[in-house]
Amino acid sequence: MRQVATSTSTLAVAALVAGGLHGIDNELELPDPCSGNAYTGDAERLPTTLAEAAALFESSTVARAAFGDEVVEHYLNNARIELNAFNSAVTDWERVRGFERL
């Protein structure tokens, strides 16, 4: 039986190991190393928001195979709760911009 990761950093390390093992098991070729400025180059980018990361995680067959559906759904639920809390907050910037438009 798999143990559930108890922290985000534990999940991150487990995901790195699972991804590496997936690559080894499937004999995947490594991409060419990135040279130069990765910010301005055409290197594949990591998600920049929790919503983007959750969408990728939800559709990841590698994550589901490594951790199981229950673990993936648990972390997705946590992400949804955080996104709902974030999206329901009104920031100072939004208040200032809203008053500027009135």
mmCIF file of N, CA, C and O in Angstrom:
data_model
loop_
_atom_site.group_PDB
_atom_site.id
_atom_site.type_symbol
_atom_site.label_atom_id
_atom_site.label_comp_id
_atom_site.label_asym_id
_atom_site.label_seq_id
_atom_site.Cartn_x
_atom_site.Cartn_y
_atom_site.Cartn_z
ATOM 1 N N MET A 1 0.842 -1.180 0.000
ATOM 2 C CA MET A 1 0.000 0.000 0.000
ATOM 3 C C MET A 1 0.884 1.239 0.000
ATOM 4 O O MET A 1 1.886 1.313 0.688
ATOM 5 N N ARG A 2 0.482 2.245 -0.766
ATOM 6 C CA ARG A 2 1.248 3.496 -0.853
ATOM 7 C C ARG A 2 0.927 4.374 0.353
ATOM 8 O O ARG A 2 -0.199 4.416 0.820
ATOM 9 N N GLN A 3 1.937 5.080 0.808
ATOM 10 C CA GLN A 3 1.711 6.060 1.862
ATOM 11 C C GLN A 3 1.413 7.403 1.227
ATOM 12 O O GLN A 3 1.987 7.752 0.195
ATOM 13 N N VAL A 4 0.520 8.174 1.839
ATOM 14 C CA VAL A 4 0.168 9.493 1.332
ATOM 15 C C VAL A 4 1.234 10.483 1.748
ATOM 16 O O VAL A 4 1.656 10.521 2.903
ATOM 17 N N ALA A 5 1.723 11.275 0.790
ATOM 18 C CA ALA A 5 2.699 12.324 1.104
ATOM 19 C C ALA A 5 2.040 13.327 2.035
ATOM 20 O O ALA A 5 0.881 13.679 1.863
ATOM 21 N N THR A 6 2.773 13.799 3.043
ATOM 22 C CA THR A 6 2.170 14.644 4.062
ATOM 23 C C THR A 6 2.482 16.119 3.901
ATOM 24 O O THR A 6 1.937 16.926 4.618
ATOM 25 N N SER A 7 3.349 16.487 2.991
ATOM 26 C CA SER A 7 3.636 17.901 2.797
ATOM 27 C C SER A 7 3.911 18.165 1.323
ATOM 28 O O SER A 7 4.189 17.250 0.551
ATOM 29 N N THR A 8 3.825 19.422 0.954
ATOM 30 C CA THR A 8 4.065 19.801 -0.430
ATOM 31 C C THR A 8 5.488 19.484 -0.839
ATOM 32 O O THR A 8 5.728 19.005 -1.955
ATOM 33 N N SER A 9 6.461 19.723 0.041
ATOM 34 C CA SER A 9 7.847 19.436 -0.324
ATOM 35 C C SER A 9 8.066 17.936 -0.475
ATOM 36 O O SER A 9 8.812 17.497 -1.361
ATOM 37 N N THR A 10 7.416 17.129 0.345
ATOM 38 C CA THR A 10 7.507 15.680 0.214
ATOM 39 C C THR A 10 6.915 15.246 -1.116
ATOM 40 O O THR A 10 7.470 14.400 -1.818
ATOM 41 N N LEU A 11 5.781 15.842 -1.485
ATOM 42 C CA LEU A 11 5.155 15.522 -2.770
ATOM 43 C C LEU A 11 6.064 15.934 -3.921
ATOM 44 O O LEU A 11 6.190 15.198 -4.904
ATOM 45 N N ALA A 12 6.699 17.067 -3.815
ATOM 46 C CA ALA A 12 7.587 17.535 -4.882
ATOM 47 C C ALA A 12 8.744 16.573 -5.089
ATOM 48 O O ALA A 12 9.082 16.227 -6.231
ATOM 49 N N VAL A 13 9.363 16.114 -4.021
ATOM 50 C CA VAL A 13 10.474 15.169 -4.135
ATOM 51 C C VAL A 13 9.973 13.843 -4.701
ATOM 52 O O VAL A 13 10.591 13.251 -5.591
ATOM 53 N N ALA A 14 8.821 13.392 -4.213
ATOM 54 C CA ALA A 14 8.249 12.142 -4.716
ATOM 55 C C ALA A 14 7.920 12.257 -6.202
ATOM 56 O O ALA A 14 8.109 11.293 -6.964
ATOM 57 N N ALA A 15 7.444 13.423 -6.627
ATOM 58 C CA ALA A 15 7.120 13.631 -8.041
ATOM 59 C C ALA A 15 8.386 13.602 -8.892
ATOM 60 O O ALA A 15 8.376 13.050 -9.999
ATOM 61 N N LEU A 16 9.472 14.178 -8.389
ATOM 62 C CA LEU A 16 10.743 14.133 -9.120
ATOM 63 C C LEU A 16 11.223 12.692 -9.293
ATOM 64 O O LEU A 16 11.647 12.288 -10.382
ATOM 65 N N VAL A 17 11.139 11.914 -8.226
ATOM 66 C CA VAL A 17 11.559 10.513 -8.295
ATOM 67 C C VAL A 17 10.646 9.740 -9.241
ATOM 68 O O VAL A 17 11.116 8.969 -10.091
ATOM 69 N N ALA A 18 9.330 9.940 -9.115
ATOM 70 C CA ALA A 18 8.376 9.238 -9.979
ATOM 71 C C ALA A 18 8.597 9.594 -11.446
ATOM 72 O O ALA A 18 8.553 8.716 -12.320
ATOM 73 N N GLY A 19 8.837 10.870 -11.718
ATOM 74 C CA GLY A 19 9.105 11.289 -13.095
ATOM 75 C C GLY A 19 10.377 10.674 -13.637
ATOM 76 O O GLY A 19 10.431 10.222 -14.785
ATOM 77 N N GLY A 20 11.411 10.642 -12.811
ATOM 78 C CA GLY A 20 12.672 10.025 -13.232
ATOM 79 C C GLY A 20 12.512 8.545 -13.511
ATOM 80 O O GLY A 20 12.992 8.031 -14.522
ATOM 81 N N LEU A 21 11.808 7.853 -12.624
ATOM 82 C CA LEU A 21 11.575 6.421 -12.824
ATOM 83 C C LEU A 21 10.719 6.161 -14.060
ATOM 84 O O LEU A 21 10.952 5.202 -14.799
ATOM 85 N N HIS A 22 9.736 7.019 -14.296
ATOM 86 C CA HIS A 22 8.904 6.892 -15.496
ATOM 87 C C HIS A 22 9.765 7.022 -16.749
ATOM 88 O O HIS A 22 9.612 6.248 -17.704
ATOM 89 N N GLY A 23 10.666 7.980 -16.752
ATOM 90 C CA GLY A 23 11.562 8.160 -17.893
ATOM 91 C C GLY A 23 12.478 6.974 -18.107
ATOM 92 O O GLY A 23 12.687 6.529 -19.238
ATOM 93 N N ILE A 24 12.998 6.437 -17.014
ATOM 94 C CA ILE A 24 13.888 5.274 -17.110
ATOM 95 C C ILE A 24 13.108 4.052 -17.590
ATOM 96 O O ILE A 24 13.535 3.351 -18.512
ATOM 97 N N ASP A 25 11.958 3.797 -16.956
ATOM 98 C CA ASP A 25 11.154 2.625 -17.312
ATOM 99 C C ASP A 25 10.708 2.647 -18.774
ATOM 100 O O ASP A 25 10.593 1.605 -19.411
ATOM 101 N N ASN A 26 10.436 3.842 -19.287
ATOM 102 C CA ASN A 26 9.949 3.975 -20.665
ATOM 103 C C ASN A 26 11.039 4.375 -21.647
ATOM 104 O O ASN A 26 10.741 4.691 -22.798
ATOM 105 N N GLU A 27 12.280 4.381 -21.161
ATOM 106 C CA GLU A 27 13.448 4.701 -21.985
ATOM 107 C C GLU A 27 13.257 5.998 -22.772
ATOM 108 O O GLU A 27 13.543 6.087 -23.970
ATOM 109 N N LEU A 28 12.773 7.017 -22.086
ATOM 110 C CA LEU A 28 12.538 8.310 -22.727
ATOM 111 C C LEU A 28 13.862 9.031 -22.937
ATOM 112 O O LEU A 28 14.766 8.961 -22.096
ATOM 113 N N GLU A 29 13.972 9.729 -24.040
ATOM 114 C CA GLU A 29 15.164 10.518 -24.340
ATOM 115 C C GLU A 29 15.101 11.842 -23.578
ATOM 116 O O GLU A 29 14.036 12.465 -23.499
ATOM 117 N N LEU A 30 16.225 12.247 -23.051
ATOM 118 C CA LEU A 30 16.296 13.546 -22.408
ATOM 119 C C LEU A 30 16.288 14.642 -23.467
ATOM 120 O O LEU A 30 16.883 14.469 -24.540
ATOM 121 N N PRO A 31 15.654 15.781 -23.175
ATOM 122 C CA PRO A 31 15.734 16.891 -24.131
ATOM 123 C C PRO A 31 17.142 17.473 -24.118
ATOM 124 O O PRO A 31 17.924 17.231 -23.193
ATOM 125 N N ASP A 32 17.452 18.233 -25.146
ATOM 126 C CA ASP A 32 18.742 18.910 -25.169
ATOM 127 C C ASP A 32 18.823 19.872 -23.993
ATOM 128 O O ASP A 32 17.813 20.465 -23.584
ATOM 129 N N PRO A 33 20.031 20.042 -23.436
ATOM 130 C CA PRO A 33 20.170 20.999 -22.334
ATOM 131 C C PRO A 33 19.856 22.416 -22.815
ATOM 132 O O PRO A 33 20.096 22.768 -23.973
ATOM 133 N N CYS A 34 19.322 23.196 -21.922
ATOM 134 C CA CYS A 34 19.005 24.593 -22.233
ATOM 135 C C CYS A 34 20.290 25.409 -22.089
ATOM 136 O O CYS A 34 20.996 25.314 -21.096
ATOM 137 N N SER A 35 20.587 26.199 -23.093
ATOM 138 C CA SER A 35 21.746 27.083 -22.987
ATOM 139 C C SER A 35 21.273 28.507 -23.213
ATOM 140 O O SER A 35 20.267 28.743 -23.877
ATOM 141 N N GLY A 36 21.991 29.432 -22.635
ATOM 142 C CA GLY A 36 21.589 30.823 -22.755
ATOM 143 C C GLY A 36 20.545 31.187 -21.710
ATOM 144 O O GLY A 36 20.457 30.569 -20.656
ATOM 145 N N ASN A 37 19.755 32.178 -22.037
ATOM 146 C CA ASN A 37 18.757 32.692 -21.109
ATOM 147 C C ASN A 37 17.458 31.900 -21.263
ATOM 148 O O ASN A 37 16.747 32.030 -22.263
ATOM 149 N N ALA A 38 17.132 31.084 -20.271
ATOM 150 C CA ALA A 38 15.928 30.249 -20.327
ATOM 151 C C ALA A 38 14.651 31.089 -20.308
ATOM 152 O O ALA A 38 13.610 30.639 -20.777
ATOM 153 N N TYR A 39 14.725 32.298 -19.785
ATOM 154 C CA TYR A 39 13.530 33.158 -19.728
ATOM 155 C C TYR A 39 13.146 33.695 -21.097
ATOM 156 O O TYR A 39 11.981 33.954 -21.365
ATOM 157 N N THR A 40 14.123 33.870 -21.973
ATOM 158 C CA THR A 40 13.829 34.426 -23.297
ATOM 159 C C THR A 40 13.903 33.377 -24.395
ATOM 160 O O THR A 40 13.554 33.664 -25.530
ATOM 161 N N GLY A 41 14.346 32.182 -24.065
ATOM 162 C CA GLY A 41 14.465 31.118 -25.058
ATOM 163 C C GLY A 41 13.144 30.393 -25.262
ATOM 164 O O GLY A 41 12.086 30.805 -24.763
ATOM 165 N N ASP A 42 13.229 29.292 -25.983
ATOM 166 C CA ASP A 42 12.026 28.532 -26.290
ATOM 167 C C ASP A 42 11.894 27.270 -25.436
ATOM 168 O O ASP A 42 11.193 26.329 -25.810
ATOM 169 N N ALA A 43 12.557 27.251 -24.271
ATOM 170 C CA ALA A 43 12.473 26.097 -23.374
ATOM 171 C C ALA A 43 11.041 25.952 -22.849
ATOM 172 O O ALA A 43 10.317 26.937 -22.680
ATOM 173 N N GLU A 44 10.652 24.703 -22.617
ATOM 174 C CA GLU A 44 9.321 24.442 -22.073
ATOM 175 C C GLU A 44 9.212 25.097 -20.691
ATOM 176 O O GLU A 44 10.151 25.068 -19.899
ATOM 177 N N ARG A 45 8.088 25.689 -20.425
ATOM 178 C CA ARG A 45 7.891 26.443 -19.178
ATOM 179 C C ARG A 45 7.084 25.650 -18.153
ATOM 180 O O ARG A 45 6.212 24.859 -18.515
ATOM 181 N N LEU A 46 7.393 25.899 -16.895
ATOM 182 C CA LEU A 46 6.587 25.362 -15.807
ATOM 183 C C LEU A 46 5.322 26.202 -15.662
ATOM 184 O O LEU A 46 5.310 27.375 -16.060
ATOM 185 N N PRO A 47 4.267 25.645 -15.098
ATOM 186 C CA PRO A 47 3.066 26.456 -14.876
ATOM 187 C C PRO A 47 3.379 27.613 -13.932
ATOM 188 O O PRO A 47 4.209 27.493 -13.032
ATOM 189 N N THR A 48 2.719 28.743 -14.155
ATOM 190 C CA THR A 48 2.987 29.926 -13.338
ATOM 191 C C THR A 48 1.894 30.207 -12.323
ATOM 192 O O THR A 48 2.042 31.115 -11.509
ATOM 193 N N THR A 49 0.812 29.460 -12.371
ATOM 194 C CA THR A 49 -0.255 29.644 -11.396
ATOM 195 C C THR A 49 -0.662 28.298 -10.819
ATOM 196 O O THR A 49 -0.433 27.243 -11.435
ATOM 197 N N LEU A 50 -1.306 28.337 -9.671
ATOM 198 C CA LEU A 50 -1.818 27.116 -9.058
ATOM 199 C C LEU A 50 -2.876 26.482 -9.953
ATOM 200 O O LEU A 50 -2.935 25.257 -10.077
ATOM 201 N N ALA A 51 -3.690 27.294 -10.610
ATOM 202 C CA ALA A 51 -4.730 26.756 -11.489
ATOM 203 C C ALA A 51 -4.111 25.978 -12.647
ATOM 204 O O ALA A 51 -4.573 24.884 -12.995
ATOM 205 N N GLU A 52 -3.056 26.525 -13.259
ATOM 206 C CA GLU A 52 -2.384 25.826 -14.357
ATOM 207 C C GLU A 52 -1.744 24.524 -13.862
ATOM 208 O O GLU A 52 -1.841 23.487 -14.521
ATOM 209 N N ALA A 53 -1.095 24.585 -12.715
ATOM 210 C CA ALA A 53 -0.439 23.396 -12.165
ATOM 211 C C ALA A 53 -1.463 22.325 -11.820
ATOM 212 O O ALA A 53 -1.242 21.138 -12.087
ATOM 213 N N ALA A 54 -2.588 22.720 -11.236
ATOM 214 C CA ALA A 54 -3.624 21.749 -10.877
ATOM 215 C C ALA A 54 -4.202 21.084 -12.117
ATOM 216 O O ALA A 54 -4.444 19.868 -12.120
ATOM 217 N N ALA A 55 -4.406 21.841 -13.184
ATOM 218 C CA ALA A 55 -4.941 21.268 -14.418
ATOM 219 C C ALA A 55 -3.969 20.231 -15.000
ATOM 220 O O ALA A 55 -4.396 19.151 -15.441
ATOM 221 N N LEU A 56 -2.690 20.537 -14.984
ATOM 222 C CA LEU A 56 -1.699 19.580 -15.475
ATOM 223 C C LEU A 56 -1.621 18.347 -14.581
ATOM 224 O O LEU A 56 -1.536 17.214 -15.061
ATOM 225 N N PHE A 57 -1.666 18.569 -13.278
ATOM 226 C CA PHE A 57 -1.597 17.468 -12.315
ATOM 227 C C PHE A 57 -2.810 16.559 -12.464
ATOM 228 O O PHE A 57 -2.692 15.330 -12.431
ATOM 229 N N GLU A 58 -3.978 17.158 -12.663
ATOM 230 C CA GLU A 58 -5.215 16.382 -12.793
ATOM 231 C C GLU A 58 -5.167 15.449 -14.001
ATOM 232 O O GLU A 58 -5.660 14.322 -13.954
ATOM 233 N N SER A 59 -4.568 15.914 -15.087
ATOM 234 C CA SER A 59 -4.543 15.116 -16.313
ATOM 235 C C SER A 59 -3.292 14.245 -16.446
ATOM 236 O O SER A 59 -3.124 13.575 -17.452
ATOM 237 N N SER A 60 -2.449 14.235 -15.423
ATOM 238 C CA SER A 60 -1.193 13.497 -15.495
ATOM 239 C C SER A 60 -1.397 12.009 -15.226
ATOM 240 O O SER A 60 -1.692 11.598 -14.095
ATOM 241 N N THR A 61 -1.209 11.211 -16.264
ATOM 242 C CA THR A 61 -1.280 9.757 -16.079
ATOM 243 C C THR A 61 -0.082 9.258 -15.273
ATOM 244 O O THR A 61 -0.195 8.266 -14.551
ATOM 245 N N VAL A 62 1.036 9.971 -15.370
ATOM 246 C CA VAL A 62 2.227 9.585 -14.610
ATOM 247 C C VAL A 62 1.980 9.776 -13.113
ATOM 248 O O VAL A 62 2.287 8.893 -12.304
ATOM 249 N N ALA A 63 1.393 10.911 -12.722
ATOM 250 C CA ALA A 63 1.093 11.159 -11.307
ATOM 251 C C ALA A 63 0.088 10.142 -10.780
ATOM 252 O O ALA A 63 0.237 9.621 -9.672
ATOM 253 N N ARG A 64 -0.927 9.859 -11.569
ATOM 254 C CA ARG A 64 -1.948 8.901 -11.134
ATOM 255 C C ARG A 64 -1.372 7.496 -10.995
ATOM 256 O O ARG A 64 -1.714 6.760 -10.068
ATOM 257 N N ALA A 65 -0.467 7.118 -11.903
ATOM 258 C CA ALA A 65 0.167 5.797 -11.808
ATOM 259 C C ALA A 65 1.103 5.729 -10.597
ATOM 260 O O ALA A 65 1.180 4.704 -9.918
ATOM 261 N N ALA A 66 1.805 6.814 -10.327
ATOM 262 C CA ALA A 66 2.788 6.823 -9.235
ATOM 263 C C ALA A 66 2.124 6.922 -7.864
ATOM 264 O O ALA A 66 2.545 6.254 -6.916
ATOM 265 N N PHE A 67 1.113 7.768 -7.737
ATOM 266 C CA PHE A 67 0.537 8.067 -6.423
ATOM 267 C C PHE A 67 -0.847 7.465 -6.200
ATOM 268 O O PHE A 67 -1.300 7.362 -5.073
ATOM 269 N N GLY A 68 -1.541 7.142 -7.276
ATOM 270 C CA GLY A 68 -2.908 6.644 -7.158
ATOM 271 C C GLY A 68 -3.906 7.784 -7.262
ATOM 272 O O GLY A 68 -3.602 8.940 -6.963
ATOM 273 N N ASP A 69 -5.105 7.433 -7.698
ATOM 274 C CA ASP A 69 -6.156 8.436 -7.886
ATOM 275 C C ASP A 69 -6.529 9.148 -6.589
ATOM 276 O O ASP A 69 -6.794 10.347 -6.594
ATOM 277 N N GLU A 70 -6.558 8.426 -5.477
ATOM 278 C CA GLU A 70 -6.963 9.039 -4.205
ATOM 279 C C GLU A 70 -6.015 10.161 -3.786
ATOM 280 O O GLU A 70 -6.458 11.211 -3.318
ATOM 281 N N VAL A 71 -4.727 9.939 -3.934
ATOM 282 C CA VAL A 71 -3.745 10.960 -3.556
ATOM 283 C C VAL A 71 -3.852 12.153 -4.499
ATOM 284 O O VAL A 71 -3.861 13.311 -4.060
ATOM 285 N N VAL A 72 -3.949 11.893 -5.790
ATOM 286 C CA VAL A 72 -4.072 12.983 -6.763
ATOM 287 C C VAL A 72 -5.335 13.796 -6.472
ATOM 288 O O VAL A 72 -5.296 15.026 -6.431
ATOM 289 N N GLU A 73 -6.454 13.129 -6.242
ATOM 290 C CA GLU A 73 -7.706 13.838 -5.955
ATOM 291 C C GLU A 73 -7.623 14.628 -4.646
ATOM 292 O O GLU A 73 -8.191 15.716 -4.532
ATOM 293 N N HIS A 74 -6.911 14.092 -3.656
ATOM 294 C CA HIS A 74 -6.731 14.807 -2.389
ATOM 295 C C HIS A 74 -6.004 16.134 -2.615
ATOM 296 O O HIS A 74 -6.443 17.187 -2.134
ATOM 297 N N TYR A 75 -4.906 16.089 -3.360
ATOM 298 C CA TYR A 75 -4.155 17.312 -3.617
ATOM 299 C C TYR A 75 -4.913 18.264 -4.541
ATOM 300 O O TYR A 75 -4.823 19.483 -4.403
ATOM 301 N N LEU A 76 -5.682 17.723 -5.474
ATOM 302 C CA LEU A 76 -6.511 18.578 -6.328
ATOM 303 C C LEU A 76 -7.589 19.281 -5.506
ATOM 304 O O LEU A 76 -7.881 20.453 -5.736
ATOM 305 N N ASN A 77 -8.176 18.576 -4.555
ATOM 306 C CA ASN A 77 -9.171 19.195 -3.688
ATOM 307 C C ASN A 77 -8.541 20.336 -2.889
ATOM 308 O O ASN A 77 -9.130 21.414 -2.760
ATOM 309 N N ASN A 78 -7.339 20.096 -2.377
ATOM 310 C CA ASN A 78 -6.632 21.140 -1.642
ATOM 311 C C ASN A 78 -6.381 22.350 -2.534
ATOM 312 O O ASN A 78 -6.573 23.501 -2.123
ATOM 313 N N ALA A 79 -5.968 22.101 -3.784
ATOM 314 C CA ALA A 79 -5.726 23.204 -4.728
ATOM 315 C C ALA A 79 -7.017 23.973 -4.996
ATOM 316 O O ALA A 79 -7.017 25.208 -5.037
ATOM 317 N N ARG A 80 -8.131 23.267 -5.165
ATOM 318 C CA ARG A 80 -9.418 23.934 -5.423
ATOM 319 C C ARG A 80 -9.846 24.804 -4.240
ATOM 320 O O ARG A 80 -10.345 25.918 -4.423
ATOM 321 N N ILE A 81 -9.635 24.302 -3.041
ATOM 322 C CA ILE A 81 -9.964 25.085 -1.839
ATOM 323 C C ILE A 81 -9.128 26.356 -1.800
ATOM 324 O O ILE A 81 -9.638 27.451 -1.536
ATOM 325 N N GLU A 82 -7.826 26.231 -2.061
ATOM 326 C CA GLU A 82 -6.942 27.401 -2.064
ATOM 327 C C GLU A 82 -7.335 28.391 -3.165
ATOM 328 O O GLU A 82 -7.352 29.602 -2.942
ATOM 329 N N LEU A 83 -7.650 27.885 -4.343
ATOM 330 C CA LEU A 83 -8.049 28.768 -5.442
ATOM 331 C C LEU A 83 -9.360 29.484 -5.135
ATOM 332 O O LEU A 83 -9.497 30.677 -5.425
ATOM 333 N N ASN A 84 -10.314 28.782 -4.543
ATOM 334 C CA ASN A 84 -11.577 29.431 -4.169
ATOM 335 C C ASN A 84 -11.355 30.521 -3.131
ATOM 336 O O ASN A 84 -11.942 31.603 -3.228
ATOM 337 N N ALA A 85 -10.500 30.259 -2.156
ATOM 338 C CA ALA A 85 -10.201 31.278 -1.141
ATOM 339 C C ALA A 85 -9.502 32.471 -1.782
ATOM 340 O O ALA A 85 -9.844 33.631 -1.503
ATOM 341 N N PHE A 86 -8.541 32.216 -2.646
ATOM 342 C CA PHE A 86 -7.815 33.291 -3.321
ATOM 343 C C PHE A 86 -8.753 34.113 -4.194
ATOM 344 O O PHE A 86 -8.725 35.344 -4.179
ATOM 345 N N ASN A 87 -9.593 33.439 -4.960
ATOM 346 C CA ASN A 87 -10.480 34.142 -5.884
ATOM 347 C C ASN A 87 -11.613 34.898 -5.181
ATOM 348 O O ASN A 87 -12.206 35.797 -5.771
ATOM 349 N N SER A 88 -11.892 34.565 -3.926
ATOM 350 C CA SER A 88 -12.951 35.278 -3.213
ATOM 351 C C SER A 88 -12.422 36.505 -2.465
ATOM 352 O O SER A 88 -13.194 37.314 -1.962
ATOM 353 N N ALA A 89 -11.095 36.661 -2.405
ATOM 354 C CA ALA A 89 -10.498 37.810 -1.725
ATOM 355 C C ALA A 89 -10.411 38.994 -2.685
ATOM 356 O O ALA A 89 -10.180 38.829 -3.879
ATOM 357 N N VAL A 90 -10.602 40.178 -2.140
ATOM 358 C CA VAL A 90 -10.446 41.412 -2.917
ATOM 359 C C VAL A 90 -9.169 42.081 -2.416
ATOM 360 O O VAL A 90 -9.029 42.373 -1.232
ATOM 361 N N THR A 91 -8.245 42.316 -3.321
ATOM 362 C CA THR A 91 -6.956 42.892 -2.933
ATOM 363 C C THR A 91 -7.038 44.415 -2.896
ATOM 364 O O THR A 91 -7.969 45.022 -3.433
ATOM 365 N N ASP A 92 -6.039 45.041 -2.274
ATOM 366 C CA ASP A 92 -5.958 46.501 -2.262
ATOM 367 C C ASP A 92 -5.885 47.042 -3.681
ATOM 368 O O ASP A 92 -6.499 48.056 -4.009
ATOM 369 N N TRP A 93 -5.125 46.370 -4.534
ATOM 370 C CA TRP A 93 -4.991 46.807 -5.924
ATOM 371 C C TRP A 93 -6.357 46.814 -6.613
ATOM 372 O O TRP A 93 -6.685 47.767 -7.320
ATOM 373 N N GLU A 94 -7.154 45.781 -6.400
ATOM 374 C CA GLU A 94 -8.487 45.715 -7.018
ATOM 375 C C GLU A 94 -9.393 46.820 -6.486
ATOM 376 O O GLU A 94 -10.167 47.416 -7.241
ATOM 377 N N ARG A 95 -9.300 47.116 -5.188
ATOM 378 C CA ARG A 95 -10.114 48.192 -4.612
ATOM 379 C C ARG A 95 -9.726 49.542 -5.214
ATOM 380 O O ARG A 95 -10.583 50.329 -5.605
ATOM 381 N N VAL A 96 -8.434 49.800 -5.312
ATOM 382 C CA VAL A 96 -7.963 51.082 -5.875
ATOM 383 C C VAL A 96 -8.390 51.191 -7.325
ATOM 384 O O VAL A 96 -8.917 52.225 -7.755
ATOM 385 N N ARG A 97 -8.171 50.141 -8.107
ATOM 386 C CA ARG A 97 -8.554 50.161 -9.527
ATOM 387 C C ARG A 97 -10.058 50.295 -9.683
ATOM 388 O O ARG A 97 -10.532 50.985 -10.572
ATOM 389 N N GLY A 98 -10.807 49.677 -8.821
ATOM 390 C CA GLY A 98 -12.271 49.781 -8.897
ATOM 391 C C GLY A 98 -12.744 51.188 -8.629
ATOM 392 O O GLY A 98 -13.639 51.695 -9.323
ATOM 393 N N PHE A 99 -12.149 51.850 -7.635
ATOM 394 C CA PHE A 99 -12.543 53.230 -7.342
ATOM 395 C C PHE A 99 -12.104 54.194 -8.448
ATOM 396 O O PHE A 99 -12.765 55.191 -8.692
ATOM 397 N N GLU A 100 -10.987 53.889 -9.126
ATOM 398 C CA GLU A 100 -10.542 54.741 -10.214
ATOM 399 C C GLU A 100 -11.547 54.730 -11.367
ATOM 400 O O GLU A 100 -11.715 55.711 -12.080
ATOM 401 N N ARG A 101 -12.232 53.654 -11.531
ATOM 402 C CA ARG A 101 -13.160 53.501 -12.653
ATOM 403 C C ARG A 101 -14.544 54.045 -12.342
ATOM 404 O O ARG A 101 -15.366 54.170 -13.241
ATOM 405 N N LEU A 102 -14.838 54.330 -11.104
ATOM 406 C CA LEU A 102 -16.174 54.824 -10.745
ATOM 407 C C LEU A 102 -16.350 56.264 -11.058
ATOM 408 O O LEU A 102 -15.921 57.181 -11.073
#
